[in-house]
Structure formats: structure tokens, C-alpha cells
mmCIF file of C-alpha atoms and ligand atoms in Angstrom:
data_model
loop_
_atom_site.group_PDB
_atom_site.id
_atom_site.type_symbol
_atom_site.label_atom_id
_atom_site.label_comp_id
_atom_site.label_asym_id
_atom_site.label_seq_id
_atom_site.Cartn_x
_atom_site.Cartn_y
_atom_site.Cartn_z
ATOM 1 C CA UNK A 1 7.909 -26.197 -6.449
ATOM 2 C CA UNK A 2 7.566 -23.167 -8.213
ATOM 3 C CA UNK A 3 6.877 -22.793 -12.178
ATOM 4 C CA UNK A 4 7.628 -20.131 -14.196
ATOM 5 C CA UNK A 5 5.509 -19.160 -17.470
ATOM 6 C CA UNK A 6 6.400 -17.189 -20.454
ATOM 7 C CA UNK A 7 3.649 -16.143 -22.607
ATOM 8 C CA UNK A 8 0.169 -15.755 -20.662
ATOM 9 C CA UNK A 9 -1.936 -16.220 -24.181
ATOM 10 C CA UNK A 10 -4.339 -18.814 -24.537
ATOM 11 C CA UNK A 11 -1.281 -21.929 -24.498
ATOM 12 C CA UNK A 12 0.349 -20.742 -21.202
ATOM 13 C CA UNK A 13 -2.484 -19.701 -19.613
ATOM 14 C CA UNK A 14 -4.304 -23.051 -19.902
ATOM 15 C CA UNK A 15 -0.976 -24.640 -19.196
ATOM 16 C CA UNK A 16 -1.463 -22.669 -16.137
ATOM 17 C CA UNK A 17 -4.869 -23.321 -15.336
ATOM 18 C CA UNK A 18 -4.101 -27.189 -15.617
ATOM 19 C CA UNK A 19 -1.563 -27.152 -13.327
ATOM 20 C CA UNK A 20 -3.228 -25.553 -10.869
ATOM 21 C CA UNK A 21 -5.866 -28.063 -11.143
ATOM 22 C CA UNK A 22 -3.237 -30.556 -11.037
ATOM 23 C CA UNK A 23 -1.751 -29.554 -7.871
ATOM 24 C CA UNK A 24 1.513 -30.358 -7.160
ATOM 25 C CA UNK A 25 3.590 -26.837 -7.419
ATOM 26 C CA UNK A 26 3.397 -24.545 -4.966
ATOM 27 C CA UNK A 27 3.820 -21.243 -6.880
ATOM 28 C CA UNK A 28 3.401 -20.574 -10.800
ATOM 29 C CA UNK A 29 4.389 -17.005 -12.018
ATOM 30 C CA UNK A 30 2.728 -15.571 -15.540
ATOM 31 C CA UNK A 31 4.970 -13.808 -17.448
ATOM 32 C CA UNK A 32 4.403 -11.677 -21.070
ATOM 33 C CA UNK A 33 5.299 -9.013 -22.859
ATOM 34 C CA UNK A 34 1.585 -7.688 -22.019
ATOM 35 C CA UNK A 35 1.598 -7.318 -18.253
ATOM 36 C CA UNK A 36 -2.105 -6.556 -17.931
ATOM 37 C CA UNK A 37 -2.820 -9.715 -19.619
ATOM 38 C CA UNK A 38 -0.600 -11.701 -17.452
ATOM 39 C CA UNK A 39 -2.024 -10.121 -14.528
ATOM 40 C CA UNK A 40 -5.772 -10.491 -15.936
ATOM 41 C CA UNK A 41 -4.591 -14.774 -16.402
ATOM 42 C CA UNK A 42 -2.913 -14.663 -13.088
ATOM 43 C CA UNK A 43 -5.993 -13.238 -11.269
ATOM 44 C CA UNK A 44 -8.349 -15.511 -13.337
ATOM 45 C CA UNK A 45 -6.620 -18.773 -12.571
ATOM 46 C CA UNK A 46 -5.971 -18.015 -9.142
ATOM 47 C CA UNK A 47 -10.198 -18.190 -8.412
ATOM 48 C CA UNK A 48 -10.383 -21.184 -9.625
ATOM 49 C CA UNK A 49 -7.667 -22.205 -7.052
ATOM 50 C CA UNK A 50 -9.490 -22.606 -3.710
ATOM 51 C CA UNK A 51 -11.632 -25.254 -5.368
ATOM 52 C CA UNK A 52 -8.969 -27.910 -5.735
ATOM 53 C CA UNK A 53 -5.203 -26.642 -4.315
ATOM 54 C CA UNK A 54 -3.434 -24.527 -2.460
ATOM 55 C CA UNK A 55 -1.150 -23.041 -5.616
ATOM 56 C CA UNK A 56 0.036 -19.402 -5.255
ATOM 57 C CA UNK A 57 -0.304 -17.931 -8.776
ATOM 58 C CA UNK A 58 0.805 -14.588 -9.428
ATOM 59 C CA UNK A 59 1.970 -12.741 -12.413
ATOM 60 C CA UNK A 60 5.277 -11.279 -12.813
ATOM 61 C CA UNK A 61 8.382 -9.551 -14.875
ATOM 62 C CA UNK A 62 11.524 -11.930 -15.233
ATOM 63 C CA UNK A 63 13.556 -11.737 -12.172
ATOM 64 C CA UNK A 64 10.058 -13.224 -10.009
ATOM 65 C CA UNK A 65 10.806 -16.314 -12.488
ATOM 66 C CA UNK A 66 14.027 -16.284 -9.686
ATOM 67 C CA UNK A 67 13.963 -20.661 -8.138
ATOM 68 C CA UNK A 68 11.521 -21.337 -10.599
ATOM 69 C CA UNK A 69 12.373 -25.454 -10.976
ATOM 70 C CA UNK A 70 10.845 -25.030 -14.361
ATOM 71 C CA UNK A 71 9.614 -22.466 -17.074
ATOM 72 C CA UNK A 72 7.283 -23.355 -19.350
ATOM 73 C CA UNK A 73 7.972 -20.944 -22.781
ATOM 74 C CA UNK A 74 4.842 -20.635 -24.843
ATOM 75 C CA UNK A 75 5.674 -17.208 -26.014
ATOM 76 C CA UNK A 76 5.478 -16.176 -29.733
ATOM 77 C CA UNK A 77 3.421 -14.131 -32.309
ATOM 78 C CA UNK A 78 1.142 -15.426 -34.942
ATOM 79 C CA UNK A 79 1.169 -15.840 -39.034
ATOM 80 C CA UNK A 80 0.774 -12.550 -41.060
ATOM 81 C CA UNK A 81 -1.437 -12.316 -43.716
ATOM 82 C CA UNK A 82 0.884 -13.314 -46.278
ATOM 83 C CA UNK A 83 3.865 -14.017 -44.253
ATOM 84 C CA UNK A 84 5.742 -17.955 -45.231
ATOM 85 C CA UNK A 85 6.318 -19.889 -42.773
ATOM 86 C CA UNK A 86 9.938 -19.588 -42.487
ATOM 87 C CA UNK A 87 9.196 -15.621 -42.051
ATOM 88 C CA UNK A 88 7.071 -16.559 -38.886
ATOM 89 C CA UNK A 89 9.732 -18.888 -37.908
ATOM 90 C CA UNK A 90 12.098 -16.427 -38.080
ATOM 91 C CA UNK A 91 10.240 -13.659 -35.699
ATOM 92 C CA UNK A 92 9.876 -16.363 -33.790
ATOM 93 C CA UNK A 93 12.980 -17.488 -33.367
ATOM 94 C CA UNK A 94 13.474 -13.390 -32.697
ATOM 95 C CA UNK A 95 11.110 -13.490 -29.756
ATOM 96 C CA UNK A 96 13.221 -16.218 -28.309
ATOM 97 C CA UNK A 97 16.666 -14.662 -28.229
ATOM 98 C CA UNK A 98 15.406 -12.294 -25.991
ATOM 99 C CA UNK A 99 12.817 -14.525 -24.059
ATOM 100 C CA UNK A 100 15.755 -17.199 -23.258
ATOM 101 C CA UNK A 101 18.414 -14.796 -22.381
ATOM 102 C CA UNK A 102 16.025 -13.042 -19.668
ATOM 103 C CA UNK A 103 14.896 -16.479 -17.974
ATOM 104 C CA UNK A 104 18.335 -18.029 -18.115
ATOM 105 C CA UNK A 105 19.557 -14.879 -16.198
ATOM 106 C CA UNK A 106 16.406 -14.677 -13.741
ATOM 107 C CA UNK A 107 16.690 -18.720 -13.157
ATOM 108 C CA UNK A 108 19.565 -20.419 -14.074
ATOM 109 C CA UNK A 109 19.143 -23.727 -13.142
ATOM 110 C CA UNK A 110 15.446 -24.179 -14.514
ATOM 111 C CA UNK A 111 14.595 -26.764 -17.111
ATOM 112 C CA UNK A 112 13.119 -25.104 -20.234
ATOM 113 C CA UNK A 113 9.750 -26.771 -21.447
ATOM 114 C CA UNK A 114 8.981 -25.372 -25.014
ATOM 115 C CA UNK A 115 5.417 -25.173 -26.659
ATOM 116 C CA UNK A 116 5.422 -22.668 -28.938
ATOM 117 C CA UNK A 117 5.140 -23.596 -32.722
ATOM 118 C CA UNK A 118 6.739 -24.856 -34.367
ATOM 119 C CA UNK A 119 7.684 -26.937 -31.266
ATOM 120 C CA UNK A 120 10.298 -29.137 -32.712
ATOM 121 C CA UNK A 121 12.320 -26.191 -34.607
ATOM 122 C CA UNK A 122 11.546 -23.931 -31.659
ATOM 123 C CA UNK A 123 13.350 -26.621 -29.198
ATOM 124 C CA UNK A 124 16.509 -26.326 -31.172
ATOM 125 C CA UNK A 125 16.076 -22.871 -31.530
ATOM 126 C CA UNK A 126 15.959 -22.748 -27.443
ATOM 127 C CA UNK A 127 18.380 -25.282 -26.922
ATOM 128 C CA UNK A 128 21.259 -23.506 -28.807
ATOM 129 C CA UNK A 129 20.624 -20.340 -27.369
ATOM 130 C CA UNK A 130 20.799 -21.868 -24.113
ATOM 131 C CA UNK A 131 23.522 -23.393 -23.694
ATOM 132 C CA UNK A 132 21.615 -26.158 -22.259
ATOM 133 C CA UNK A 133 22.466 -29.942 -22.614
ATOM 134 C CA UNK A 134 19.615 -31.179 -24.679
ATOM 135 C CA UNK A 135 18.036 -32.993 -21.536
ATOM 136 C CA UNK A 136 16.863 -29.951 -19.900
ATOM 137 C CA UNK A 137 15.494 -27.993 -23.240
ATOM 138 C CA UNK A 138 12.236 -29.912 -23.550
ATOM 139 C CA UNK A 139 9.545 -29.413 -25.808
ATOM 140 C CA UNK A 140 6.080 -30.857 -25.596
ATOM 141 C CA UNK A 141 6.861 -33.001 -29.472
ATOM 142 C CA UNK A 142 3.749 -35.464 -30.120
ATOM 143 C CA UNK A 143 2.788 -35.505 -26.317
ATOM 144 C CA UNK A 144 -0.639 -34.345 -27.247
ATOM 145 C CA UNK A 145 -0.993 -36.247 -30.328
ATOM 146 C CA UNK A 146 -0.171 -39.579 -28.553
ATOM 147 C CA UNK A 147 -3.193 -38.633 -25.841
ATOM 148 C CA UNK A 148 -5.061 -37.793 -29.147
ATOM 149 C CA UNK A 149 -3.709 -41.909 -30.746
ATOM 150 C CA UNK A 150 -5.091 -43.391 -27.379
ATOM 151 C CA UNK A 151 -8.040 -41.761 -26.990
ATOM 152 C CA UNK A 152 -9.521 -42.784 -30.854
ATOM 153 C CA UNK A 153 -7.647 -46.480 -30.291
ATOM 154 C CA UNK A 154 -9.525 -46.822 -26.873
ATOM 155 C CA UNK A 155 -12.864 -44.918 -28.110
ATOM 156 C CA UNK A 156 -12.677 -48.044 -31.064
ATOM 157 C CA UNK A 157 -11.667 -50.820 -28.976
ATOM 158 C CA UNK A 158 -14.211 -49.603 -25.871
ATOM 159 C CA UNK A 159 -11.287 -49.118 -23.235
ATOM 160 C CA UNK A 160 -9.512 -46.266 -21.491
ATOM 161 C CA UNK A 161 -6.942 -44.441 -23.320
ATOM 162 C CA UNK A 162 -4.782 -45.057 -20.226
ATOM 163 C CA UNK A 163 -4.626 -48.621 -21.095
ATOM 164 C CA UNK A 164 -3.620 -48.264 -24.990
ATOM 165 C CA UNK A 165 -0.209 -48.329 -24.659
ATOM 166 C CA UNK A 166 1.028 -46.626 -28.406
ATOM 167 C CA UNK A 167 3.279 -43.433 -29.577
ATOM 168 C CA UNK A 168 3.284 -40.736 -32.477
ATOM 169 C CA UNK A 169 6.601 -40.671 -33.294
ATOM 170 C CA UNK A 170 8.806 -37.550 -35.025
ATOM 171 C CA UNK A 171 7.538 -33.786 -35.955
ATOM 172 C CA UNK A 172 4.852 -32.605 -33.845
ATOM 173 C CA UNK A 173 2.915 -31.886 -37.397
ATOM 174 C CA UNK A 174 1.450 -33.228 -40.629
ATOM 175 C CA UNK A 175 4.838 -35.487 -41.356
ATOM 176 C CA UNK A 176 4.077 -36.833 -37.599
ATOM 177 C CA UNK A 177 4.276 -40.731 -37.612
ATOM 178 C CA UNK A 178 1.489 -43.677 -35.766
ATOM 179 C CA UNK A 179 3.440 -46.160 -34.634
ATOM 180 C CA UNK A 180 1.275 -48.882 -35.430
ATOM 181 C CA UNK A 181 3.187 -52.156 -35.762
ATOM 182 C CA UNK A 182 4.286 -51.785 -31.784
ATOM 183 C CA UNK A 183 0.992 -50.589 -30.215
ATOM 184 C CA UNK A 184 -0.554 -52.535 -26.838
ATOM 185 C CA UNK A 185 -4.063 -52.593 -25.146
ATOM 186 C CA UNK A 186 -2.487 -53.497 -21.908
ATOM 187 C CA UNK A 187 0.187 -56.198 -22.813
ATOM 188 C CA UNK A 188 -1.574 -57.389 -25.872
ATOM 189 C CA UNK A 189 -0.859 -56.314 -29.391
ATOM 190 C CA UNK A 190 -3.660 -54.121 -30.691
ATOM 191 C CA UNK A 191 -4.846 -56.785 -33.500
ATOM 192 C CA UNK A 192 -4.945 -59.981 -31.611
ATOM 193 C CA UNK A 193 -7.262 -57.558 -28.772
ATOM 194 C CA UNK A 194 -9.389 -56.146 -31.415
ATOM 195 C CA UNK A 195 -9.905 -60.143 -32.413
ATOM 196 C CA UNK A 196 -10.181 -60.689 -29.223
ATOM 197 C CA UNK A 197 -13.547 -58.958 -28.322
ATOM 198 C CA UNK A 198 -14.765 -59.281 -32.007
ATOM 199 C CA UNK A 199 -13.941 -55.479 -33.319
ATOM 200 C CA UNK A 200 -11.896 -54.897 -36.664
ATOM 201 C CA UNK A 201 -9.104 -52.885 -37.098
ATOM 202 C CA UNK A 202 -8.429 -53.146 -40.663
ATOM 203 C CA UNK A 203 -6.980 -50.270 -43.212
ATOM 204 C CA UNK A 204 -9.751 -48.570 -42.828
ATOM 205 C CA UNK A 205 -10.163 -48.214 -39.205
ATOM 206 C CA UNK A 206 -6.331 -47.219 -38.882
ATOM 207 C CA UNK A 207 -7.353 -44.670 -41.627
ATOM 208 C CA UNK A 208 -9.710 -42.941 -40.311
ATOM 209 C CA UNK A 209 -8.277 -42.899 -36.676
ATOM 210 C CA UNK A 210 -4.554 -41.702 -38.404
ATOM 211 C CA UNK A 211 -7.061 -38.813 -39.687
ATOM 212 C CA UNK A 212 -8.300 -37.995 -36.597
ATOM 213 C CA UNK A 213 -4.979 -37.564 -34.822
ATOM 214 C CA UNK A 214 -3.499 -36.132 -37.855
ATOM 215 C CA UNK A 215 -5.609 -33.500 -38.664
ATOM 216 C CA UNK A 216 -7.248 -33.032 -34.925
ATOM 217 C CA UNK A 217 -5.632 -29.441 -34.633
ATOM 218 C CA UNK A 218 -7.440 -28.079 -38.274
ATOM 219 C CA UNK A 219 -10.430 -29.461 -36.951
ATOM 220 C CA UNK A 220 -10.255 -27.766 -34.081
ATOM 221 C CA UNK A 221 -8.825 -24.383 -35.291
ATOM 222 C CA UNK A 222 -11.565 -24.595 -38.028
ATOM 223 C CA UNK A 223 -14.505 -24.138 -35.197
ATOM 224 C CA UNK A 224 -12.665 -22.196 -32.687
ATOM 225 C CA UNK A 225 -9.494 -20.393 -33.576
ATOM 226 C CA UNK A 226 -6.972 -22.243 -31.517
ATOM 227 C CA UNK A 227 -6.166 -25.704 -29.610
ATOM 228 C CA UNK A 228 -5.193 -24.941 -26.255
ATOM 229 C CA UNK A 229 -6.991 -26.773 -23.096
ATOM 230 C CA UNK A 230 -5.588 -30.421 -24.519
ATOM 231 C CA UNK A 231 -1.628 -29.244 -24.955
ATOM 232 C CA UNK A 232 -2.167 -27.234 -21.280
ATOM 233 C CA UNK A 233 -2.487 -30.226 -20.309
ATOM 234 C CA UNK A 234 -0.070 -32.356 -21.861
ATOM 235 C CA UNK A 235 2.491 -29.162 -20.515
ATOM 236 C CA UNK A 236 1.051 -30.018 -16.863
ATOM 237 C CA UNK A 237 1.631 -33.796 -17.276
ATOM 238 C CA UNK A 238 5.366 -33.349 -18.194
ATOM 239 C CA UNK A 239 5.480 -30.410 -15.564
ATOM 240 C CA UNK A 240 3.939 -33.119 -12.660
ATOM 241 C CA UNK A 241 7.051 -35.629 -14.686
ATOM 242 C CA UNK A 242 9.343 -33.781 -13.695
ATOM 243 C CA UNK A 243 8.311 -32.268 -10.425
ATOM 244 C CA UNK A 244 7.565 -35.604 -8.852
ATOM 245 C CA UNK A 245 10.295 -37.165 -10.373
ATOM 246 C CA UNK A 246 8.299 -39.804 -11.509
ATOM 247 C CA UNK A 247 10.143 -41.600 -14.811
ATOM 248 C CA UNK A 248 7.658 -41.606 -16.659
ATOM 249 C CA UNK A 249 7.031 -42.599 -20.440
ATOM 250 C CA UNK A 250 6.267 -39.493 -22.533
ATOM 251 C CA UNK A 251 6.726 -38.697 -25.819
ATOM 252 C CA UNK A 252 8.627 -35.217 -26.097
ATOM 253 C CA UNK A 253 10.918 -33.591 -28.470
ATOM 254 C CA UNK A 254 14.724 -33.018 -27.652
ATOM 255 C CA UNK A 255 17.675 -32.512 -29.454
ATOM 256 C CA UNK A 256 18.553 -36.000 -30.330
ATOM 257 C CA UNK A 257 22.329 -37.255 -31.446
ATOM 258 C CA UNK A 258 20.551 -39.474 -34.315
ATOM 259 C CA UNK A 259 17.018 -40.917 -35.400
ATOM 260 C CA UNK A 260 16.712 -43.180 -38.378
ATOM 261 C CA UNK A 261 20.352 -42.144 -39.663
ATOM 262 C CA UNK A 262 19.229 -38.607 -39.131
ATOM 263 C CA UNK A 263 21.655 -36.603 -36.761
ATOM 264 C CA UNK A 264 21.767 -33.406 -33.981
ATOM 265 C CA UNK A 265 17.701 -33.038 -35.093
ATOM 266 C CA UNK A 266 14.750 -32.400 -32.331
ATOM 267 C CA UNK A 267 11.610 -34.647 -32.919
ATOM 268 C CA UNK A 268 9.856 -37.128 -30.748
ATOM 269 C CA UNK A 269 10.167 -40.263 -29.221
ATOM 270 C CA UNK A 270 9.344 -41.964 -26.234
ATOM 271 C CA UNK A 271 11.535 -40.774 -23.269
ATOM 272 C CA UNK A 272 11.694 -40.897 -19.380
ATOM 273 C CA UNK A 273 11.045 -38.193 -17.817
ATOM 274 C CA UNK A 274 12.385 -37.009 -14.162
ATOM 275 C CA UNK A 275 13.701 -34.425 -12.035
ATOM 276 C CA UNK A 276 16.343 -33.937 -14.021
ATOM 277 C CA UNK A 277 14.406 -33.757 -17.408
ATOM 278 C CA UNK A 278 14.897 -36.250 -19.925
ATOM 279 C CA UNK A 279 16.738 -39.063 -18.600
ATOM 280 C CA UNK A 280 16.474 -41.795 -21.313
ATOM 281 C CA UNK A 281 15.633 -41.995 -24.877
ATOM 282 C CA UNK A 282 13.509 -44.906 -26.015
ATOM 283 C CA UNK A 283 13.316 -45.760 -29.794
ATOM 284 C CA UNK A 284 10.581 -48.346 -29.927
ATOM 285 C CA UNK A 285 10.628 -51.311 -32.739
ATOM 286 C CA UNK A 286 9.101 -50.256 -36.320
ATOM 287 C CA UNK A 287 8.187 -52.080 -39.639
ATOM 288 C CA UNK A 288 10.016 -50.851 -42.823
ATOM 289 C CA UNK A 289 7.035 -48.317 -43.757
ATOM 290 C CA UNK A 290 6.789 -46.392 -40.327
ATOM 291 C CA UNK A 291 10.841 -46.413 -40.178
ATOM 292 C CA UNK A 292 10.714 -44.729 -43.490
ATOM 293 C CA UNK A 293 7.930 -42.467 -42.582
ATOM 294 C CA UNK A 294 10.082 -41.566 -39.420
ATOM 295 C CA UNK A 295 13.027 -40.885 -40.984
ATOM 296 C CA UNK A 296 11.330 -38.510 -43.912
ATOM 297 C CA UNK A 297 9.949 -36.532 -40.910
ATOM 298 C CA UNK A 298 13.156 -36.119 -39.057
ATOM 299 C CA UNK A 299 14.814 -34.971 -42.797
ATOM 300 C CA UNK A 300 12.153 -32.643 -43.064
ATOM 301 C CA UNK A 301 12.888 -30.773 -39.414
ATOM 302 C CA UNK A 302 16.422 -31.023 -39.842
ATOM 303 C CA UNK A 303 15.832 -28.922 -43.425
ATOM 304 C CA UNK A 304 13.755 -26.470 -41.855
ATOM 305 C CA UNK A 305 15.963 -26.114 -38.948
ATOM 306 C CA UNK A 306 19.020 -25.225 -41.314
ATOM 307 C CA UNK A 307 16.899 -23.034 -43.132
ATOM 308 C CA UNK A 308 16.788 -20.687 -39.817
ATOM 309 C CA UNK A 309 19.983 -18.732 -39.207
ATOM 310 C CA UNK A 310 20.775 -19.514 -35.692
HETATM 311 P P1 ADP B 401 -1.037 -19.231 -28.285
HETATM 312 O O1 ADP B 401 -2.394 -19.620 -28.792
HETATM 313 O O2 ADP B 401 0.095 -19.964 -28.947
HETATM 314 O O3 ADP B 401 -0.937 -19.230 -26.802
HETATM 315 P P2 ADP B 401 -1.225 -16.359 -28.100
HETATM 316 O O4 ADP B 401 -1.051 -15.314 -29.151
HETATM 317 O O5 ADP B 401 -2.534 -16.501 -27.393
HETATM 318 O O6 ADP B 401 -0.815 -17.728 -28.805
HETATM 319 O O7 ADP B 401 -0.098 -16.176 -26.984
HETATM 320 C C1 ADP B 401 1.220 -15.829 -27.229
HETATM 321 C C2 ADP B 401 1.646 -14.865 -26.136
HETATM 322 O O8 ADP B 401 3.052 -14.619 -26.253
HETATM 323 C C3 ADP B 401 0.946 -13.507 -26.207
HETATM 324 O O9 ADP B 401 0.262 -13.241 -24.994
HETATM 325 C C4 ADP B 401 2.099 -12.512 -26.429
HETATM 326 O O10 ADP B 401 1.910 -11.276 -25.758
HETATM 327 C C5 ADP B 401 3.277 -13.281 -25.844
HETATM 328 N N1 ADP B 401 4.570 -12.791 -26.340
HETATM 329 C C6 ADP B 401 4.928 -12.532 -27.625
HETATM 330 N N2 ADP B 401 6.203 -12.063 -27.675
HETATM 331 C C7 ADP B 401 6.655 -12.046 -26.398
HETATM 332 C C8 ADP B 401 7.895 -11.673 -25.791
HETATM 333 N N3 ADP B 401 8.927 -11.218 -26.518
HETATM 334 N N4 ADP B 401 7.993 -11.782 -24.450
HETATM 335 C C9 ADP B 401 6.964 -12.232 -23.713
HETATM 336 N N5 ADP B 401 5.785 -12.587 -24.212
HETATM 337 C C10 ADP B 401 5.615 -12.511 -25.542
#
């Protein structure tokens, strides 16, 4: 299967390099307004390549993006000294009139997967300018903050994050939401396990771990400038979703009808993922506090959203 990228910077080039060490597509073509660094990512990437697969990856202008299955859009510019965030939003949003036009013409029947920031706004943003049914306009949501939820719950409770079954819910940002109250280490509820083996997972545990995921990307941007090799991944995951058709569980942003009395806003929640992108929504069971938390994040997209002249 072959992948298309737009925007070779550090996000789509890592989504790159993780799918290539993935395996899984055949062909993945870099695309950016900077050919010589799409070429540079392309050539880079593609070393690494007879270690692990046989993926053909090549840089490229629009029309190579021609039977891409997929294209990955992690395309955009970055905050001015001075500049709001609705201004960056807004050249954003800019970037992907043009961006979507080109790939819908060069490959009309891919499914969009969005991971430039904003991601939630950005998904509507791509979605309307598509044309797309909401299904196929995908944007990565909480999908790394849920990896980020398993792997503190797990760290704490001294199992894999594969078997802590739990879901940040909403805006892929500060108003983001733990869903607590419905979380599993394999079929058991998180408190009776902690009890269980004799750990505690009181206020303060849930605390500091709601810290951690919360304010994970600061951290990181603090030390190093940018998070990119953990949502590379996450893109490759819902890439390998989709590719292998596999109906899987992930939580991604889409344009959804209605969340918490909320209507037409993109945020995530759990969905199942498959060949032909998002197949099913899932909106799990919450306690009064986390509804109400869910619900002020999706009010707070949907404001932003309007804010943006479509
Ligand atoms: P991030 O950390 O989000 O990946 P970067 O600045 O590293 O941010 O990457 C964003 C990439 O998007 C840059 O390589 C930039 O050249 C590219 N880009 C910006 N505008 C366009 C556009 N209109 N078309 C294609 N690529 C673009």
C-alpha cells in the first residue's frame, strides 16, 4: 500500500520513519513545500530501510501522491513571536486550502490522516474543505495521550501499557479529559487491581499521573523543542489500522454529529478503525465530573472552530 506524506518536518518525517519500521506499506512518498528537505527525509529514512522492510520511500511533488491509500497531512508553520493563537490558526488553516485541494486532485480516493496542530480544529478545517464524509478525514485526537495514560497507569501498577485498557477523551490539549471511572488492567477495574497486588491509587496517584499525561508535551518541548518520535508513531499505528483493516480501538478525532449535547464538533473518542477509516464511534460510560469535563472541552473546540472563518 502506498502512503502519501505532506509536510517532511520533524512530525511527518518521524511518522515516516515509524512506518517504515513498521512495515506494512509498500511505498511512502515525502512531500513539502521545501523539496530539498523532503528529499534529504526521504533519503535518510530510506537507510534505515534495509534493516527491517522492504518499503520504497521516495520524495515527491503532488501528483506522485497519485494511489496513495492514505496521506498523512502534518504540514503547517509555527507561532510568531507575538502572533495569538487564532492568528496561527488562521495561516494554518491558509496552508491547508491549498495543501487539501492539491492531494484531493493528485489522489482522490485517499483517506486524510491530520496531525498538524491544532489537530482537532485542523480536522474540521480539512474535513470541510474536503468534501469528505467525516469517516475518512481523520486526525490523530488523544491517540498519543492515551499511549501516554497507559504507559504512567502500567509504570504504577507494574504491567504493560498494552494491558491497561483506558482513554483520554475530547481536545487533543490542556481541556483533554482521563477517563478514569471506566479504566481496566485487563478485565478488572483499575481500583479493585491496584487492591489487588497491594498498590494505591488514591487522589494523589491519579494526580500526579493526570499531570504527566497532561502536561507531557511542555515537558518535552521544554528540553528539546518539539514532540515528535511518540505521535510518528501513534500516525503509524492508525496508518497499520487502516491498512490491515484491522478494527481496531483507537482514540482519534473526527467530526462527530454530537458529544455530551455538543453538536457537528471534532474531538476524541474511542473509535474502530478499518480500511475504510472510522467505522464506529464508541462513547464509553462516565461519572458526572468527567461527563462535565468532556463536554466543557468539546464547547471549547466548537468556540474556537467558529472563531475560524471557514
Ligand atoms: P512539526 O514539528 O509540526 O513537524 P515542522 O516545522 O518541523 O513542524 O514541519 C512542518 C513542515 O510543513 C515544514 O517542513 C514546512 O516546510 C511544511 N509546510 C509548511 N507549509 C507547507 C505547504 N503549504 N505545503 C507543504 N508543506 C508545507
Amino acid at each position: 500500500m502506498k502512503i502519501g506524506i505532506v509536510g517532511a518536518g520533524m512530525v511527518g518525517s518521524s511518522a515516516g520513519y515509524a512506518l517504515a519500521m513498521m512495515g506494512g506499506v509498500s511505498e511512502i512518498v515525502l512531500v513539502d513545500r521545501n523539496d530539498a528537505l523532503a528529499r534529504a527525509q526521504a533519503e535518510d529514512i530510506s537507510h534505515a530501510v534495509p534493516f527491517v522492510s522492504a518499503t520504497l520511500v521516495r520524495s515527491g511533488a503532488y501528483h506522485d501522491l497519485a494511489g496513495a491509500r492514505i496521506v498523512i497531512l502534518a504540514a503547517g508553520v509555527s507561532q510568531k513571536p507575538g502572533e495569538t493563537r487564532l492568528e496561527l490558526l488562521e495561516r494554518n488553516a491558509e496552508v491547508f486550502r491549498k495543501v487539501v485541494e492539491a492531494v484531493r486532485n493528485a489522489a482522490p480516493d485517499a483517506i486524510l490522516l491530520i496531525a498538524t496542530n491544532p489537530v482537532d480544529i485542523m480536522t474540521h478545517v480539512a474535513t470541510k474543505l474536503s468534501g469528505l464524509p467525516p469517516q475518512r478525514v481523520i486526525g490523530s485526537g488523544t491517540i498519543l495521550d492515551t499511549a501516554r495514560f497507559r504507559s504512567l497507569v502500567g509504570r504504577h501498577l507494574g504491567i504493560s501499557p498494552q494491558s491497561v485498557h483506558a482513554y483520554v477523551l475530547g481536545e487533543h490539549g490542556d481541556s483533554e479529559v482521563l477517563a478514569w471511572s471506566n479504566a481496566r488492567a485487563g478485565s478488572i477495574g483499575l481500583e479493585t487491581f491496584a487492591d489487588q497486588i497491594g498498590k494505591r491509587l488514591d487522589a494523589t496517584v491519579r494526580q500526579s499521573i493526570d499531570d504527566g499525561v497532561r502536561n507531557a508535551a511542555y515537558r518535552i518541548i521544554s528540553g528539546k523543542g518539539a514532540t515528535y518520535y511518540g505521535i510518528g508513531a501513534g500516525l503509524a499505528r492508525i496508518v497499520n489500522a487502516i491498512a490491515r483493516d484491522q478494527r481496531d480501538v483507537l482514540s482519534v478525532s473526527i467530526v462527530t454529529d454530537m458529544v455530551e449535547g455538543v453538536t457537528d464538533v471534532a474531538l476524541s473518542v474511542p473509535r474502530v478503525i478499518g480500511a475504510d477509516g472510522v467505522l464506529a464511534d464508541l462513547f464509553p460510560e462516565l461519572d458526572r465530573d468527567e461527563q462535565a469535563a468532556l463536554r466543557k472541552s468539546a464547547m471549547l473546540i466548537k468556540e474556537a472552530t467558529e472563531s475560524l472563518r471557514l
